[in-house]
CSV table of C-alpha atoms in Angstrom, one decimal:
chain,number,residue,atom,x,y,z
A,215,UNK,CA,9.8,16.0,24.4
A,216,UNK,CA,10.6,14.6,20.9
A,217,UNK,CA,7.9,13.8,18.4
A,218,UNK,CA,7.7,11.7,15.2
A,219,UNK,CA,5.3,12.1,12.3
A,220,UNK,CA,3.9,9.4,10.1
A,221,UNK,CA,2.0,10.3,7.0
A,222,UNK,CA,-0.2,7.8,5.2
A,223,UNK,CA,-1.4,8.3,1.6
A,224,UNK,CA,-4.0,5.5,1.1
A,225,UNK,CA,-6.8,4.8,-1.3
A,226,UNK,CA,-9.5,6.6,0.7
A,227,UNK,CA,-7.6,9.6,2.0
A,228,UNK,CA,-4.4,10.9,3.7
A,229,UNK,CA,-3.8,10.7,7.4
A,230,UNK,CA,-1.2,11.9,9.9
A,231,UNK,CA,-0.2,10.5,13.3
A,232,UNK,CA,2.3,12.0,15.7
A,233,UNK,CA,3.9,9.8,18.4
A,234,UNK,CA,6.6,10.3,21.1
A,235,UNK,CA,9.7,8.3,22.1
A,236,UNK,CA,7.5,5.6,23.7
A,237,UNK,CA,5.2,5.4,20.7
A,238,UNK,CA,2.3,7.0,22.5
A,239,UNK,CA,-0.1,8.8,20.0
A,240,UNK,CA,-0.4,12.6,20.6
A,241,UNK,CA,-2.6,13.5,17.6
A,242,UNK,CA,-4.3,12.1,14.6
A,243,UNK,CA,-5.6,14.1,11.6
A,244,UNK,CA,-7.0,13.1,8.3
A,245,UNK,CA,-7.8,14.4,4.8
A,246,UNK,CA,-10.4,12.4,2.9
A,247,UNK,CA,-10.3,12.3,-0.9
A,248,UNK,CA,-13.4,13.9,-2.5
A,249,UNK,CA,-14.8,13.9,-6.0
A,250,UNK,CA,-13.4,17.4,-6.3
A,251,UNK,CA,-9.9,15.9,-6.1
A,252,UNK,CA,-9.7,15.3,-9.8
A,253,UNK,CA,-6.2,16.6,-10.2
A,254,UNK,CA,-4.4,13.8,-8.4
A,255,UNK,CA,-1.0,15.4,-7.9
A,256,UNK,CA,-2.5,18.7,-6.8
A,257,UNK,CA,-4.7,16.9,-4.3
A,258,UNK,CA,-1.8,15.0,-2.9
A,259,UNK,CA,0.2,18.2,-2.3
A,260,UNK,CA,-2.8,19.9,-0.8
A,261,UNK,CA,-3.4,17.0,1.5
A,262,UNK,CA,0.2,16.9,2.6
A,263,UNK,CA,0.3,20.6,3.6
A,264,UNK,CA,-3.2,20.6,5.0
A,265,UNK,CA,-2.2,17.7,7.4
A,266,UNK,CA,1.0,19.5,8.4
A,267,UNK,CA,-1.0,22.6,9.3
A,268,UNK,CA,-3.5,20.6,11.3
A,269,UNK,CA,-0.9,19.3,13.7
A,270,UNK,CA,-0.8,21.3,16.9
A,271,UNK,CA,2.0,23.8,17.0
A,272,UNK,CA,3.5,22.4,20.2
A,273,UNK,CA,4.0,19.1,18.5
A,274,UNK,CA,5.4,20.6,15.3
A,275,UNK,CA,8.0,22.5,17.3
A,276,UNK,CA,9.2,19.3,18.9
A,277,UNK,CA,9.3,17.2,15.7
A,278,UNK,CA,12.4,15.1,15.2
A,279,UNK,CA,11.6,13.0,12.1
A,280,UNK,CA,9.0,12.5,9.4
A,281,UNK,CA,8.2,9.5,7.1
A,282,UNK,CA,5.6,9.0,4.4
A,283,UNK,CA,3.9,5.9,3.0
A,284,UNK,CA,2.1,5.7,-0.3
A,285,UNK,CA,0.1,3.2,-2.3
A,286,UNK,CA,2.3,0.5,-3.8
A,287,UNK,CA,3.0,1.0,-7.5
A,288,UNK,CA,1.4,4.4,-7.7
A,289,UNK,CA,3.9,6.2,-9.9
A,290,UNK,CA,4.7,9.4,-11.9
A,291,UNK,CA,7.2,11.0,-14.2
A,292,UNK,CA,8.9,14.3,-13.2
A,293,UNK,CA,11.1,16.8,-14.9
A,294,UNK,CA,14.4,18.0,-13.5
A,295,UNK,CA,12.6,20.3,-11.0
A,296,UNK,CA,10.3,17.6,-9.7
A,297,UNK,CA,7.2,18.8,-11.6
A,298,UNK,CA,5.0,16.0,-12.9
A,299,UNK,CA,5.0,15.9,-16.7
A,300,UNK,CA,1.9,13.8,-17.0
A,301,UNK,CA,-0.9,12.3,-14.8
A,302,UNK,CA,0.3,9.6,-12.4
A,303,UNK,CA,-0.7,6.0,-12.8
A,304,UNK,CA,-2.5,4.6,-9.7
A,305,UNK,CA,-1.7,1.3,-8.0
A,306,UNK,CA,-4.4,-0.6,-9.8
A,307,UNK,CA,-3.9,0.8,-13.3
A,308,UNK,CA,-3.4,-2.1,-15.7
A,309,UNK,CA,-2.3,-0.3,-18.8
A,310,UNK,CA,1.1,-2.0,-18.4
A,311,UNK,CA,-0.5,-5.2,-19.6
A,312,UNK,CA,0.4,-4.1,-23.2
A,313,UNK,CA,4.1,-4.4,-22.4
A,314,UNK,CA,4.1,-7.6,-20.5
A,315,UNK,CA,5.3,-9.7,-23.5
A,316,UNK,CA,8.3,-7.4,-23.8
A,317,UNK,CA,9.1,-7.7,-20.1
A,318,UNK,CA,8.8,-11.5,-20.2
A,319,UNK,CA,11.7,-11.5,-22.7
A,320,UNK,CA,13.8,-9.5,-20.2
A,321,UNK,CA,12.9,-10.3,-16.6
A,322,UNK,CA,13.5,-13.7,-14.9
A,323,UNK,CA,10.5,-16.1,-15.1
A,324,UNK,CA,7.6,-15.3,-12.7
A,325,UNK,CA,9.3,-12.2,-11.4
A,326,UNK,CA,7.3,-9.6,-9.4
A,327,UNK,CA,7.5,-7.1,-12.3
A,328,UNK,CA,5.6,-9.4,-14.6
A,329,UNK,CA,2.3,-8.0,-13.6
A,330,UNK,CA,0.2,-5.5,-15.5
A,331,UNK,CA,0.2,-3.2,-12.4
A,332,UNK,CA,3.9,-3.4,-11.5
A,333,UNK,CA,5.9,-0.2,-11.4
A,334,UNK,CA,8.2,-1.4,-14.2
A,335,UNK,CA,5.3,-2.3,-16.4
A,336,UNK,CA,3.9,1.2,-15.9
A,337,UNK,CA,7.3,2.8,-16.6
A,338,UNK,CA,7.6,0.8,-19.9
A,339,UNK,CA,4.1,1.9,-20.9
A,340,UNK,CA,4.8,5.5,-19.9
A,341,UNK,CA,7.9,5.5,-22.2
A,342,UNK,CA,5.5,5.5,-25.1
A,343,UNK,CA,3.9,8.8,-24.0
A,344,UNK,CA,4.8,12.1,-25.9
A,345,UNK,CA,5.4,13.6,-22.4
A,346,UNK,CA,8.2,11.1,-21.7
A,347,UNK,CA,10.7,13.3,-23.5
A,348,UNK,CA,10.3,15.9,-20.7
A,349,UNK,CA,10.8,13.4,-17.9
A,350,UNK,CA,14.0,13.1,-15.9
A,351,UNK,CA,12.9,11.0,-12.9
A,352,UNK,CA,10.5,8.1,-12.3
A,353,UNK,CA,9.1,8.3,-8.7
A,354,UNK,CA,6.6,6.5,-6.6
A,355,UNK,CA,3.9,8.4,-4.8
A,356,UNK,CA,5.7,8.3,-1.4
A,357,UNK,CA,9.0,9.3,-3.1
A,358,UNK,CA,7.5,12.5,-4.7
A,359,UNK,CA,5.7,13.5,-1.5
A,360,UNK,CA,8.9,13.1,0.5
A,361,UNK,CA,10.7,15.2,-2.1
A,362,UNK,CA,8.3,18.0,-1.4
A,363,UNK,CA,9.6,17.9,2.2
A,364,UNK,CA,13.4,17.3,1.8
A,365,UNK,CA,14.0,18.7,-1.7
A,366,UNK,CA,16.2,15.8,-3.0
A,367,UNK,CA,14.9,14.2,-6.2
A,368,UNK,CA,15.3,10.5,-7.2
A,369,UNK,CA,15.2,8.8,-3.8
A,370,UNK,CA,13.1,5.8,-2.9
A,371,UNK,CA,13.0,2.9,-0.5
A,372,UNK,CA,13.3,-0.8,-1.1
A,373,UNK,CA,9.6,-1.5,-0.2
A,374,UNK,CA,8.3,0.9,-2.9
A,375,UNK,CA,11.1,-0.1,-5.4
A,376,UNK,CA,10.3,-3.9,-5.2
A,377,UNK,CA,7.8,-3.8,-8.1
A,378,UNK,CA,10.3,-1.7,-10.1
A,379,UNK,CA,12.6,-4.7,-10.2
A,380,UNK,CA,15.0,-3.7,-7.4
A,381,UNK,CA,16.7,-6.8,-5.9
A,382,UNK,CA,15.9,-6.6,-2.2
A,383,UNK,CA,18.2,-9.5,-1.3
A,384,UNK,CA,21.3,-8.1,-3.0
A,385,UNK,CA,20.2,-4.5,-2.4
A,386,UNK,CA,20.9,-3.3,-5.9
A,387,UNK,CA,19.3,-3.0,-9.3
A,388,UNK,CA,19.8,-6.4,-11.1
A,389,UNK,CA,21.8,-6.6,-14.3
A,390,UNK,CA,18.8,-7.5,-16.5
A,391,UNK,CA,17.2,-4.2,-15.4
A,392,UNK,CA,20.3,-2.2,-15.9
A,393,UNK,CA,20.4,-3.7,-19.4
A,394,UNK,CA,17.2,-2.0,-20.3
A,395,UNK,CA,19.1,1.3,-20.6
A,396,UNK,CA,16.1,3.3,-19.4
A,397,UNK,CA,16.8,6.9,-20.5
A,398,UNK,CA,15.8,8.5,-17.3
A,399,UNK,CA,17.0,8.4,-13.7
A,400,UNK,CA,15.7,5.4,-11.6
A,401,UNK,CA,15.5,6.2,-7.9
A,402,UNK,CA,18.4,5.7,-5.6
A,403,UNK,CA,17.0,3.1,-3.2
A,404,UNK,CA,17.5,3.3,0.6
A,405,UNK,CA,16.5,1.2,3.6
A,406,UNK,CA,13.0,2.2,4.8
A,407,UNK,CA,13.3,4.5,7.8
A,408,UNK,CA,16.9,5.5,6.9
A,409,UNK,CA,17.6,9.3,7.0
A,410,UNK,CA,17.4,11.2,3.7
A,411,UNK,CA,18.0,14.7,4.9
A,412,UNK,CA,16.6,17.7,6.8
A,413,UNK,CA,13.2,19.3,6.2
A,414,UNK,CA,13.5,22.1,3.7
A,415,UNK,CA,14.0,25.5,5.4
A,416,UNK,CA,10.9,27.0,3.9
A,417,UNK,CA,8.8,24.1,5.2
A,418,UNK,CA,10.3,24.6,8.7
A,419,UNK,CA,9.6,28.3,8.6
A,420,UNK,CA,6.0,28.0,7.3
A,421,UNK,CA,4.9,25.2,9.7
A,422,UNK,CA,7.2,26.0,12.7
A,423,UNK,CA,9.2,22.8,12.6
A,424,UNK,CA,12.7,22.8,14.1
A,425,UNK,CA,15.5,23.4,11.6
A,426,UNK,CA,17.0,20.0,12.4
A,427,UNK,CA,13.8,18.0,11.7
A,428,UNK,CA,14.7,15.0,9.5
A,429,UNK,CA,12.8,13.2,6.6
A,430,UNK,CA,13.2,9.4,6.5
A,431,UNK,CA,12.9,7.0,3.6
A,432,UNK,CA,9.3,5.7,3.5
A,433,UNK,CA,7.3,2.6,2.8
A,434,UNK,CA,4.1,1.4,1.2
A,435,UNK,CA,0.7,1.7,2.9
A,436,UNK,CA,0.2,-2.0,3.5
A,437,UNK,CA,3.6,-2.5,5.0
A,438,UNK,CA,3.0,0.5,7.3
A,439,UNK,CA,-0.2,-1.1,8.4
A,440,UNK,CA,1.8,-4.3,9.2
A,441,UNK,CA,4.3,-2.3,11.2
A,442,UNK,CA,1.4,-0.8,13.2
A,443,UNK,CA,-0.3,-4.1,13.9
A,444,UNK,CA,1.9,-5.6,16.6
A,445,UNK,CA,2.7,-8.7,14.5
A,446,UNK,CA,6.3,-9.8,15.0
A,447,UNK,CA,6.7,-13.6,14.7
A,448,UNK,CA,6.9,-15.9,11.6
A,449,UNK,CA,3.4,-17.2,10.9
A,450,UNK,CA,1.7,-14.0,12.1
A,451,UNK,CA,-0.1,-12.1,9.4
A,452,UNK,CA,-1.9,-8.8,8.7
A,453,UNK,CA,-4.9,-8.4,6.5
A,454,UNK,CA,-5.6,-4.8,5.5
A,455,UNK,CA,-9.3,-4.5,4.8
A,456,UNK,CA,-9.5,-1.1,3.3
A,457,UNK,CA,-10.7,-0.2,-0.2
A,458,UNK,CA,-8.7,-3.3,-1.3
A,459,UNK,CA,-7.7,-6.5,0.3
A,460,UNK,CA,-3.9,-6.8,1.1
A,461,UNK,CA,-2.3,-9.9,2.8
A,462,UNK,CA,1.0,-9.9,4.6
A,463,UNK,CA,2.4,-13.0,6.2
A,464,UNK,CA,5.7,-12.9,8.1
A,465,UNK,CA,7.9,-15.7,7.0
A,466,UNK,CA,11.5,-17.0,7.3
A,467,UNK,CA,11.2,-17.9,3.6
A,468,UNK,CA,11.0,-15.5,0.7
A,469,UNK,CA,8.1,-16.4,-1.7
A,470,UNK,CA,7.8,-14.9,-5.2
A,471,UNK,CA,5.6,-16.0,-8.1
A,472,UNK,CA,4.2,-13.4,-10.4
A,473,UNK,CA,1.7,-15.9,-12.0
A,474,UNK,CA,-0.3,-15.6,-8.7
A,475,UNK,CA,0.6,-12.0,-7.8
A,476,UNK,CA,2.8,-13.2,-4.9
A,477,UNK,CA,5.8,-11.2,-3.8
A,478,UNK,CA,7.9,-10.7,-0.7
A,479,UNK,CA,9.1,-7.6,1.0
A,480,UNK,CA,12.3,-7.6,3.1
A,481,UNK,CA,11.7,-6.8,6.8
A,482,UNK,CA,15.0,-7.0,8.6
A,483,UNK,CA,16.0,-10.7,8.6
A,484,UNK,CA,12.5,-11.9,7.8
A,485,UNK,CA,10.2,-11.6,4.8
A,486,UNK,CA,6.7,-10.2,4.4
A,487,UNK,CA,5.2,-12.4,1.8
A,488,UNK,CA,1.9,-11.5,0.4
A,489,UNK,CA,-0.3,-10.1,-2.3
A,490,UNK,CA,-3.0,-7.5,-3.0
A,491,UNK,CA,-6.4,-8.1,-4.4
A,492,UNK,CA,-8.7,-5.5,-6.0
A,493,UNK,CA,-11.6,-6.9,-3.9
A,494,UNK,CA,-12.4,-5.2,-0.6
A,495,UNK,CA,-14.3,-2.4,1.0
A,496,UNK,CA,-14.7,-0.3,-2.1
A,497,UNK,CA,-17.0,-3.0,-3.5
A,498,UNK,CA,-19.0,-3.0,-0.3
A,499,UNK,CA,-19.4,0.8,-0.4
A,500,UNK,CA,-20.6,0.6,-4.0
A,501,UNK,CA,-23.8,-1.1,-2.6
A,502,UNK,CA,-24.1,0.0,1.0
A,503,UNK,CA,-23.6,3.1,3.1
A,504,UNK,CA,-21.5,2.8,6.3
A,505,UNK,CA,-24.7,2.8,8.4
A,506,UNK,CA,-26.2,0.1,6.3
A,507,UNK,CA,-23.1,-2.0,6.5
A,508,UNK,CA,-23.2,-1.7,10.3
A,509,UNK,CA,-26.9,-2.4,10.7
A,510,UNK,CA,-27.2,-5.2,8.2
A,511,UNK,CA,-24.1,-7.0,9.5
A,512,UNK,CA,-25.9,-7.4,12.8
A,513,UNK,CA,-28.6,-9.5,11.2
A,514,UNK,CA,-26.1,-12.0,9.6
A,515,UNK,CA,-25.5,-15.3,11.3
A,516,UNK,CA,-21.7,-15.4,11.0
A,517,UNK,CA,-21.6,-19.1,12.0
A,518,UNK,CA,-23.2,-20.2,8.8
A,519,UNK,CA,-21.6,-20.0,5.4
A,520,UNK,CA,-23.4,-18.1,2.7
A,521,UNK,CA,-24.3,-20.2,-0.4
A,522,UNK,CA,-23.6,-17.2,-2.7
A,523,UNK,CA,-20.3,-17.5,-4.5
A,524,UNK,CA,-19.1,-14.1,-5.8
A,525,UNK,CA,-15.8,-12.6,-6.9
A,526,UNK,CA,-16.5,-9.0,-5.8
A,527,UNK,CA,-14.7,-6.5,-8.0
A,528,UNK,CA,-15.7,-3.0,-9.2
A,529,UNK,CA,-14.2,-3.5,-12.6
A,530,UNK,CA,-12.5,-6.3,-14.7
A,531,UNK,CA,-9.2,-7.6,-13.4
A,532,UNK,CA,-7.5,-8.8,-10.2
A,533,UNK,CA,-3.9,-9.1,-9.0
A,534,UNK,CA,-4.0,-11.8,-6.3
A,535,UNK,CA,-4.7,-14.6,-5.6
A,536,UNK,CA,-5.8,-14.7,-9.2
A,537,UNK,CA,-3.5,-12.6,-11.3
A,538,UNK,CA,-5.6,-11.9,-14.4
A,539,UNK,CA,-6.2,-8.4,-15.8
A,540,UNK,CA,-9.3,-9.8,-17.6
A,541,UNK,CA,-10.9,-11.5,-14.6
A,542,UNK,CA,-14.6,-10.4,-14.7
A,543,UNK,CA,-16.5,-9.4,-11.5
A,544,UNK,CA,-19.0,-12.0,-10.3
A,545,UNK,CA,-21.8,-10.3,-8.4
A,546,UNK,CA,-24.8,-12.4,-9.4
A,547,UNK,CA,-27.3,-13.8,-8.5
A,548,UNK,CA,-28.3,-10.9,-6.3
A,549,UNK,CA,-31.0,-11.7,-3.8
A,550,UNK,CA,-33.7,-9.2,-3.0
A,551,UNK,CA,-32.8,-9.4,0.7
A,552,UNK,CA,-29.9,-6.9,1.4
A,553,UNK,CA,-28.8,-9.0,4.4
A,554,UNK,CA,-28.3,-12.1,2.2
A,555,UNK,CA,-26.5,-10.0,-0.4
A,556,UNK,CA,-24.1,-8.5,2.1
A,557,UNK,CA,-23.6,-11.9,3.7
A,558,UNK,CA,-22.6,-13.2,0.3
A,559,UNK,CA,-20.2,-10.4,-0.3
A,560,UNK,CA,-18.5,-10.7,3.1
A,561,UNK,CA,-18.3,-14.5,2.8
A,562,UNK,CA,-16.8,-14.3,-0.7
A,563,UNK,CA,-14.1,-11.7,0.2
A,564,UNK,CA,-13.3,-14.0,3.2
A,565,UNK,CA,-12.9,-16.9,0.8
A,566,UNK,CA,-10.5,-14.9,-1.4
A,567,UNK,CA,-8.5,-14.0,1.8
A,568,UNK,CA,-8.3,-17.7,2.8
A,569,UNK,CA,-7.3,-18.7,-0.8
A,570,UNK,CA,-4.6,-16.1,-0.6
A,571,UNK,CA,-3.0,-17.3,2.6
A,572,UNK,CA,-3.3,-20.9,1.4
A,573,UNK,CA,-1.3,-20.0,-1.7
A,574,UNK,CA,1.4,-18.3,0.3
A,575,UNK,CA,1.8,-21.4,2.4
A,576,UNK,CA,1.7,-23.7,-0.6
A,577,UNK,CA,4.7,-21.9,-2.0
A,578,UNK,CA,6.7,-22.2,1.2
A,579,UNK,CA,5.8,-19.4,3.6
A,580,UNK,CA,5.5,-20.2,7.3
A,581,UNK,CA,2.2,-21.7,8.4
A,582,UNK,CA,-0.4,-19.2,9.4
A,583,UNK,CA,-0.9,-18.9,13.2
A,584,UNK,CA,-2.7,-15.6,13.7
A,585,UNK,CA,-4.2,-12.8,11.6
A,586,UNK,CA,-4.3,-9.2,12.7
A,587,UNK,CA,-6.7,-6.9,10.8
A,588,UNK,CA,-6.2,-3.3,9.8
A,589,UNK,CA,-8.3,-1.0,7.8
A,590,UNK,CA,-12.0,-0.2,8.1
A,591,UNK,CA,-13.1,-3.8,7.8
A,592,UNK,CA,-11.4,-4.5,11.2
A,593,UNK,CA,-14.3,-2.7,12.9
A,594,UNK,CA,-17.0,-5.2,11.6
A,595,UNK,CA,-17.3,-8.0,14.2
A,596,UNK,CA,-19.6,-10.1,11.9
A,597,UNK,CA,-17.0,-10.0,9.1
A,598,UNK,CA,-14.3,-10.9,11.6
A,599,UNK,CA,-16.3,-14.0,12.7
A,600,UNK,CA,-16.8,-15.0,9.1
A,601,UNK,CA,-13.1,-14.7,8.3
A,602,UNK,CA,-12.1,-16.6,11.4
A,603,UNK,CA,-14.4,-19.5,10.4
A,604,UNK,CA,-12.8,-19.6,7.0
A,605,UNK,CA,-9.2,-19.1,8.1
A,606,UNK,CA,-9.3,-21.4,11.1
A,607,UNK,CA,-6.9,-19.3,13.1
A,608,UNK,CA,-7.4,-16.5,15.6
A,609,UNK,CA,-8.4,-13.2,14.0
A,610,UNK,CA,-8.0,-10.0,16.0
A,611,UNK,CA,-7.8,-6.3,15.4
A,612,UNK,CA,-4.3,-4.9,15.0
A,613,UNK,CA,-2.7,-3.2,18.1
A,614,UNK,CA,-3.1,0.0,16.0
A,615,UNK,CA,-5.0,-0.1,12.7
A,616,UNK,CA,-3.6,3.1,11.2
A,617,UNK,CA,-0.9,2.8,8.6
A,618,UNK,CA,0.1,6.4,9.6
A,619,UNK,CA,1.0,5.0,13.0
A,620,UNK,CA,3.2,2.3,11.5
A,621,UNK,CA,4.9,5.1,9.4
A,622,UNK,CA,5.4,7.2,12.5
A,623,UNK,CA,7.2,4.1,14.1
A,624,UNK,CA,9.4,4.0,11.0
A,625,UNK,CA,10.3,7.6,11.5
A,626,UNK,CA,10.9,7.0,15.2
A,627,UNK,CA,13.2,3.9,15.1
A,628,UNK,CA,14.2,3.4,11.5
A,629,UNK,CA,13.9,0.0,10.0
A,630,UNK,CA,17.1,-2.0,9.8
A,631,UNK,CA,19.2,1.0,10.7
């Protein structure tokens, strides 16, 4: 039997899922991030090889293909051997805000790259670092992790490369980006799921993979969650309720507007329009344990709206539906009753989700008909009921909620290939 491996590098940890030809799951393993994982790149590499080792040997010996997803716009600079020359910048790092004026003079109005957290803004900021002189390649998290497996530097996919400025309609870097004359190698961009090359022989030998096991071009974590969800028709959407809040609405129309953090990913002949907010589960975990979230949620009357109006963030700045690196968190007034406080947080995040889908439709995306939910928040029935009351469409759990499963599907069937 042939098997396919999907690897998910998300905000809370790394996961692996192995499926067969009919997409049946044979194993799932995970590697949670800990406070000891201070050295990011070292922890990514450790997680990758720990996950490979945890997969049962019988599955490894039948592995046909592997794909990896990473968090969107988590990026790093590498030397000619693929060694990072400085610390990576994470998906929500807004240091690129200092170069936005420069980018506005170059990029088309309201382009996706005109965000403090875009890959291109991060690259322009990194070009000021002393370590930049050592750099030869600019890679996304998924690109670098896949390089560890296939050994070819400078390869990405058009999902990860969107916020670098890659034109996903014309499938090429645009002239205005070429005109920047960036002095290092931008990634060669492939269709997600397309074949890059064979697994490196030393990896095959160490982990007992077959010598013809292939590594495919990857994707981002939120698109992988969409692929896992079961959504397929225009108007269907997926909300990823993990550490952050990510919306993806399948549409026949491409929607882009950097002023609101709205962008569209290509998905075959359709478009995944959406945005990502810094609100989400990380804020909830700041105030409540998982057990408290479960127990207190049961005491909330989901049919009634909370009067508390928060904008729940852990630190200043959001990306969508309000794209403002200086947006302050709003978490007051805080009632003494923890049930009321949690109700206010869940209600406020649901309002941000509703505002996000409203914006996508306002700018021309297909009308929302159904929302699938992925991520840890999908397991909270009270939150689901609150969100359904706000969204006014059916809200259900995704067919599969693991982004690693969606990435395994990418490895199994390829996307657009």
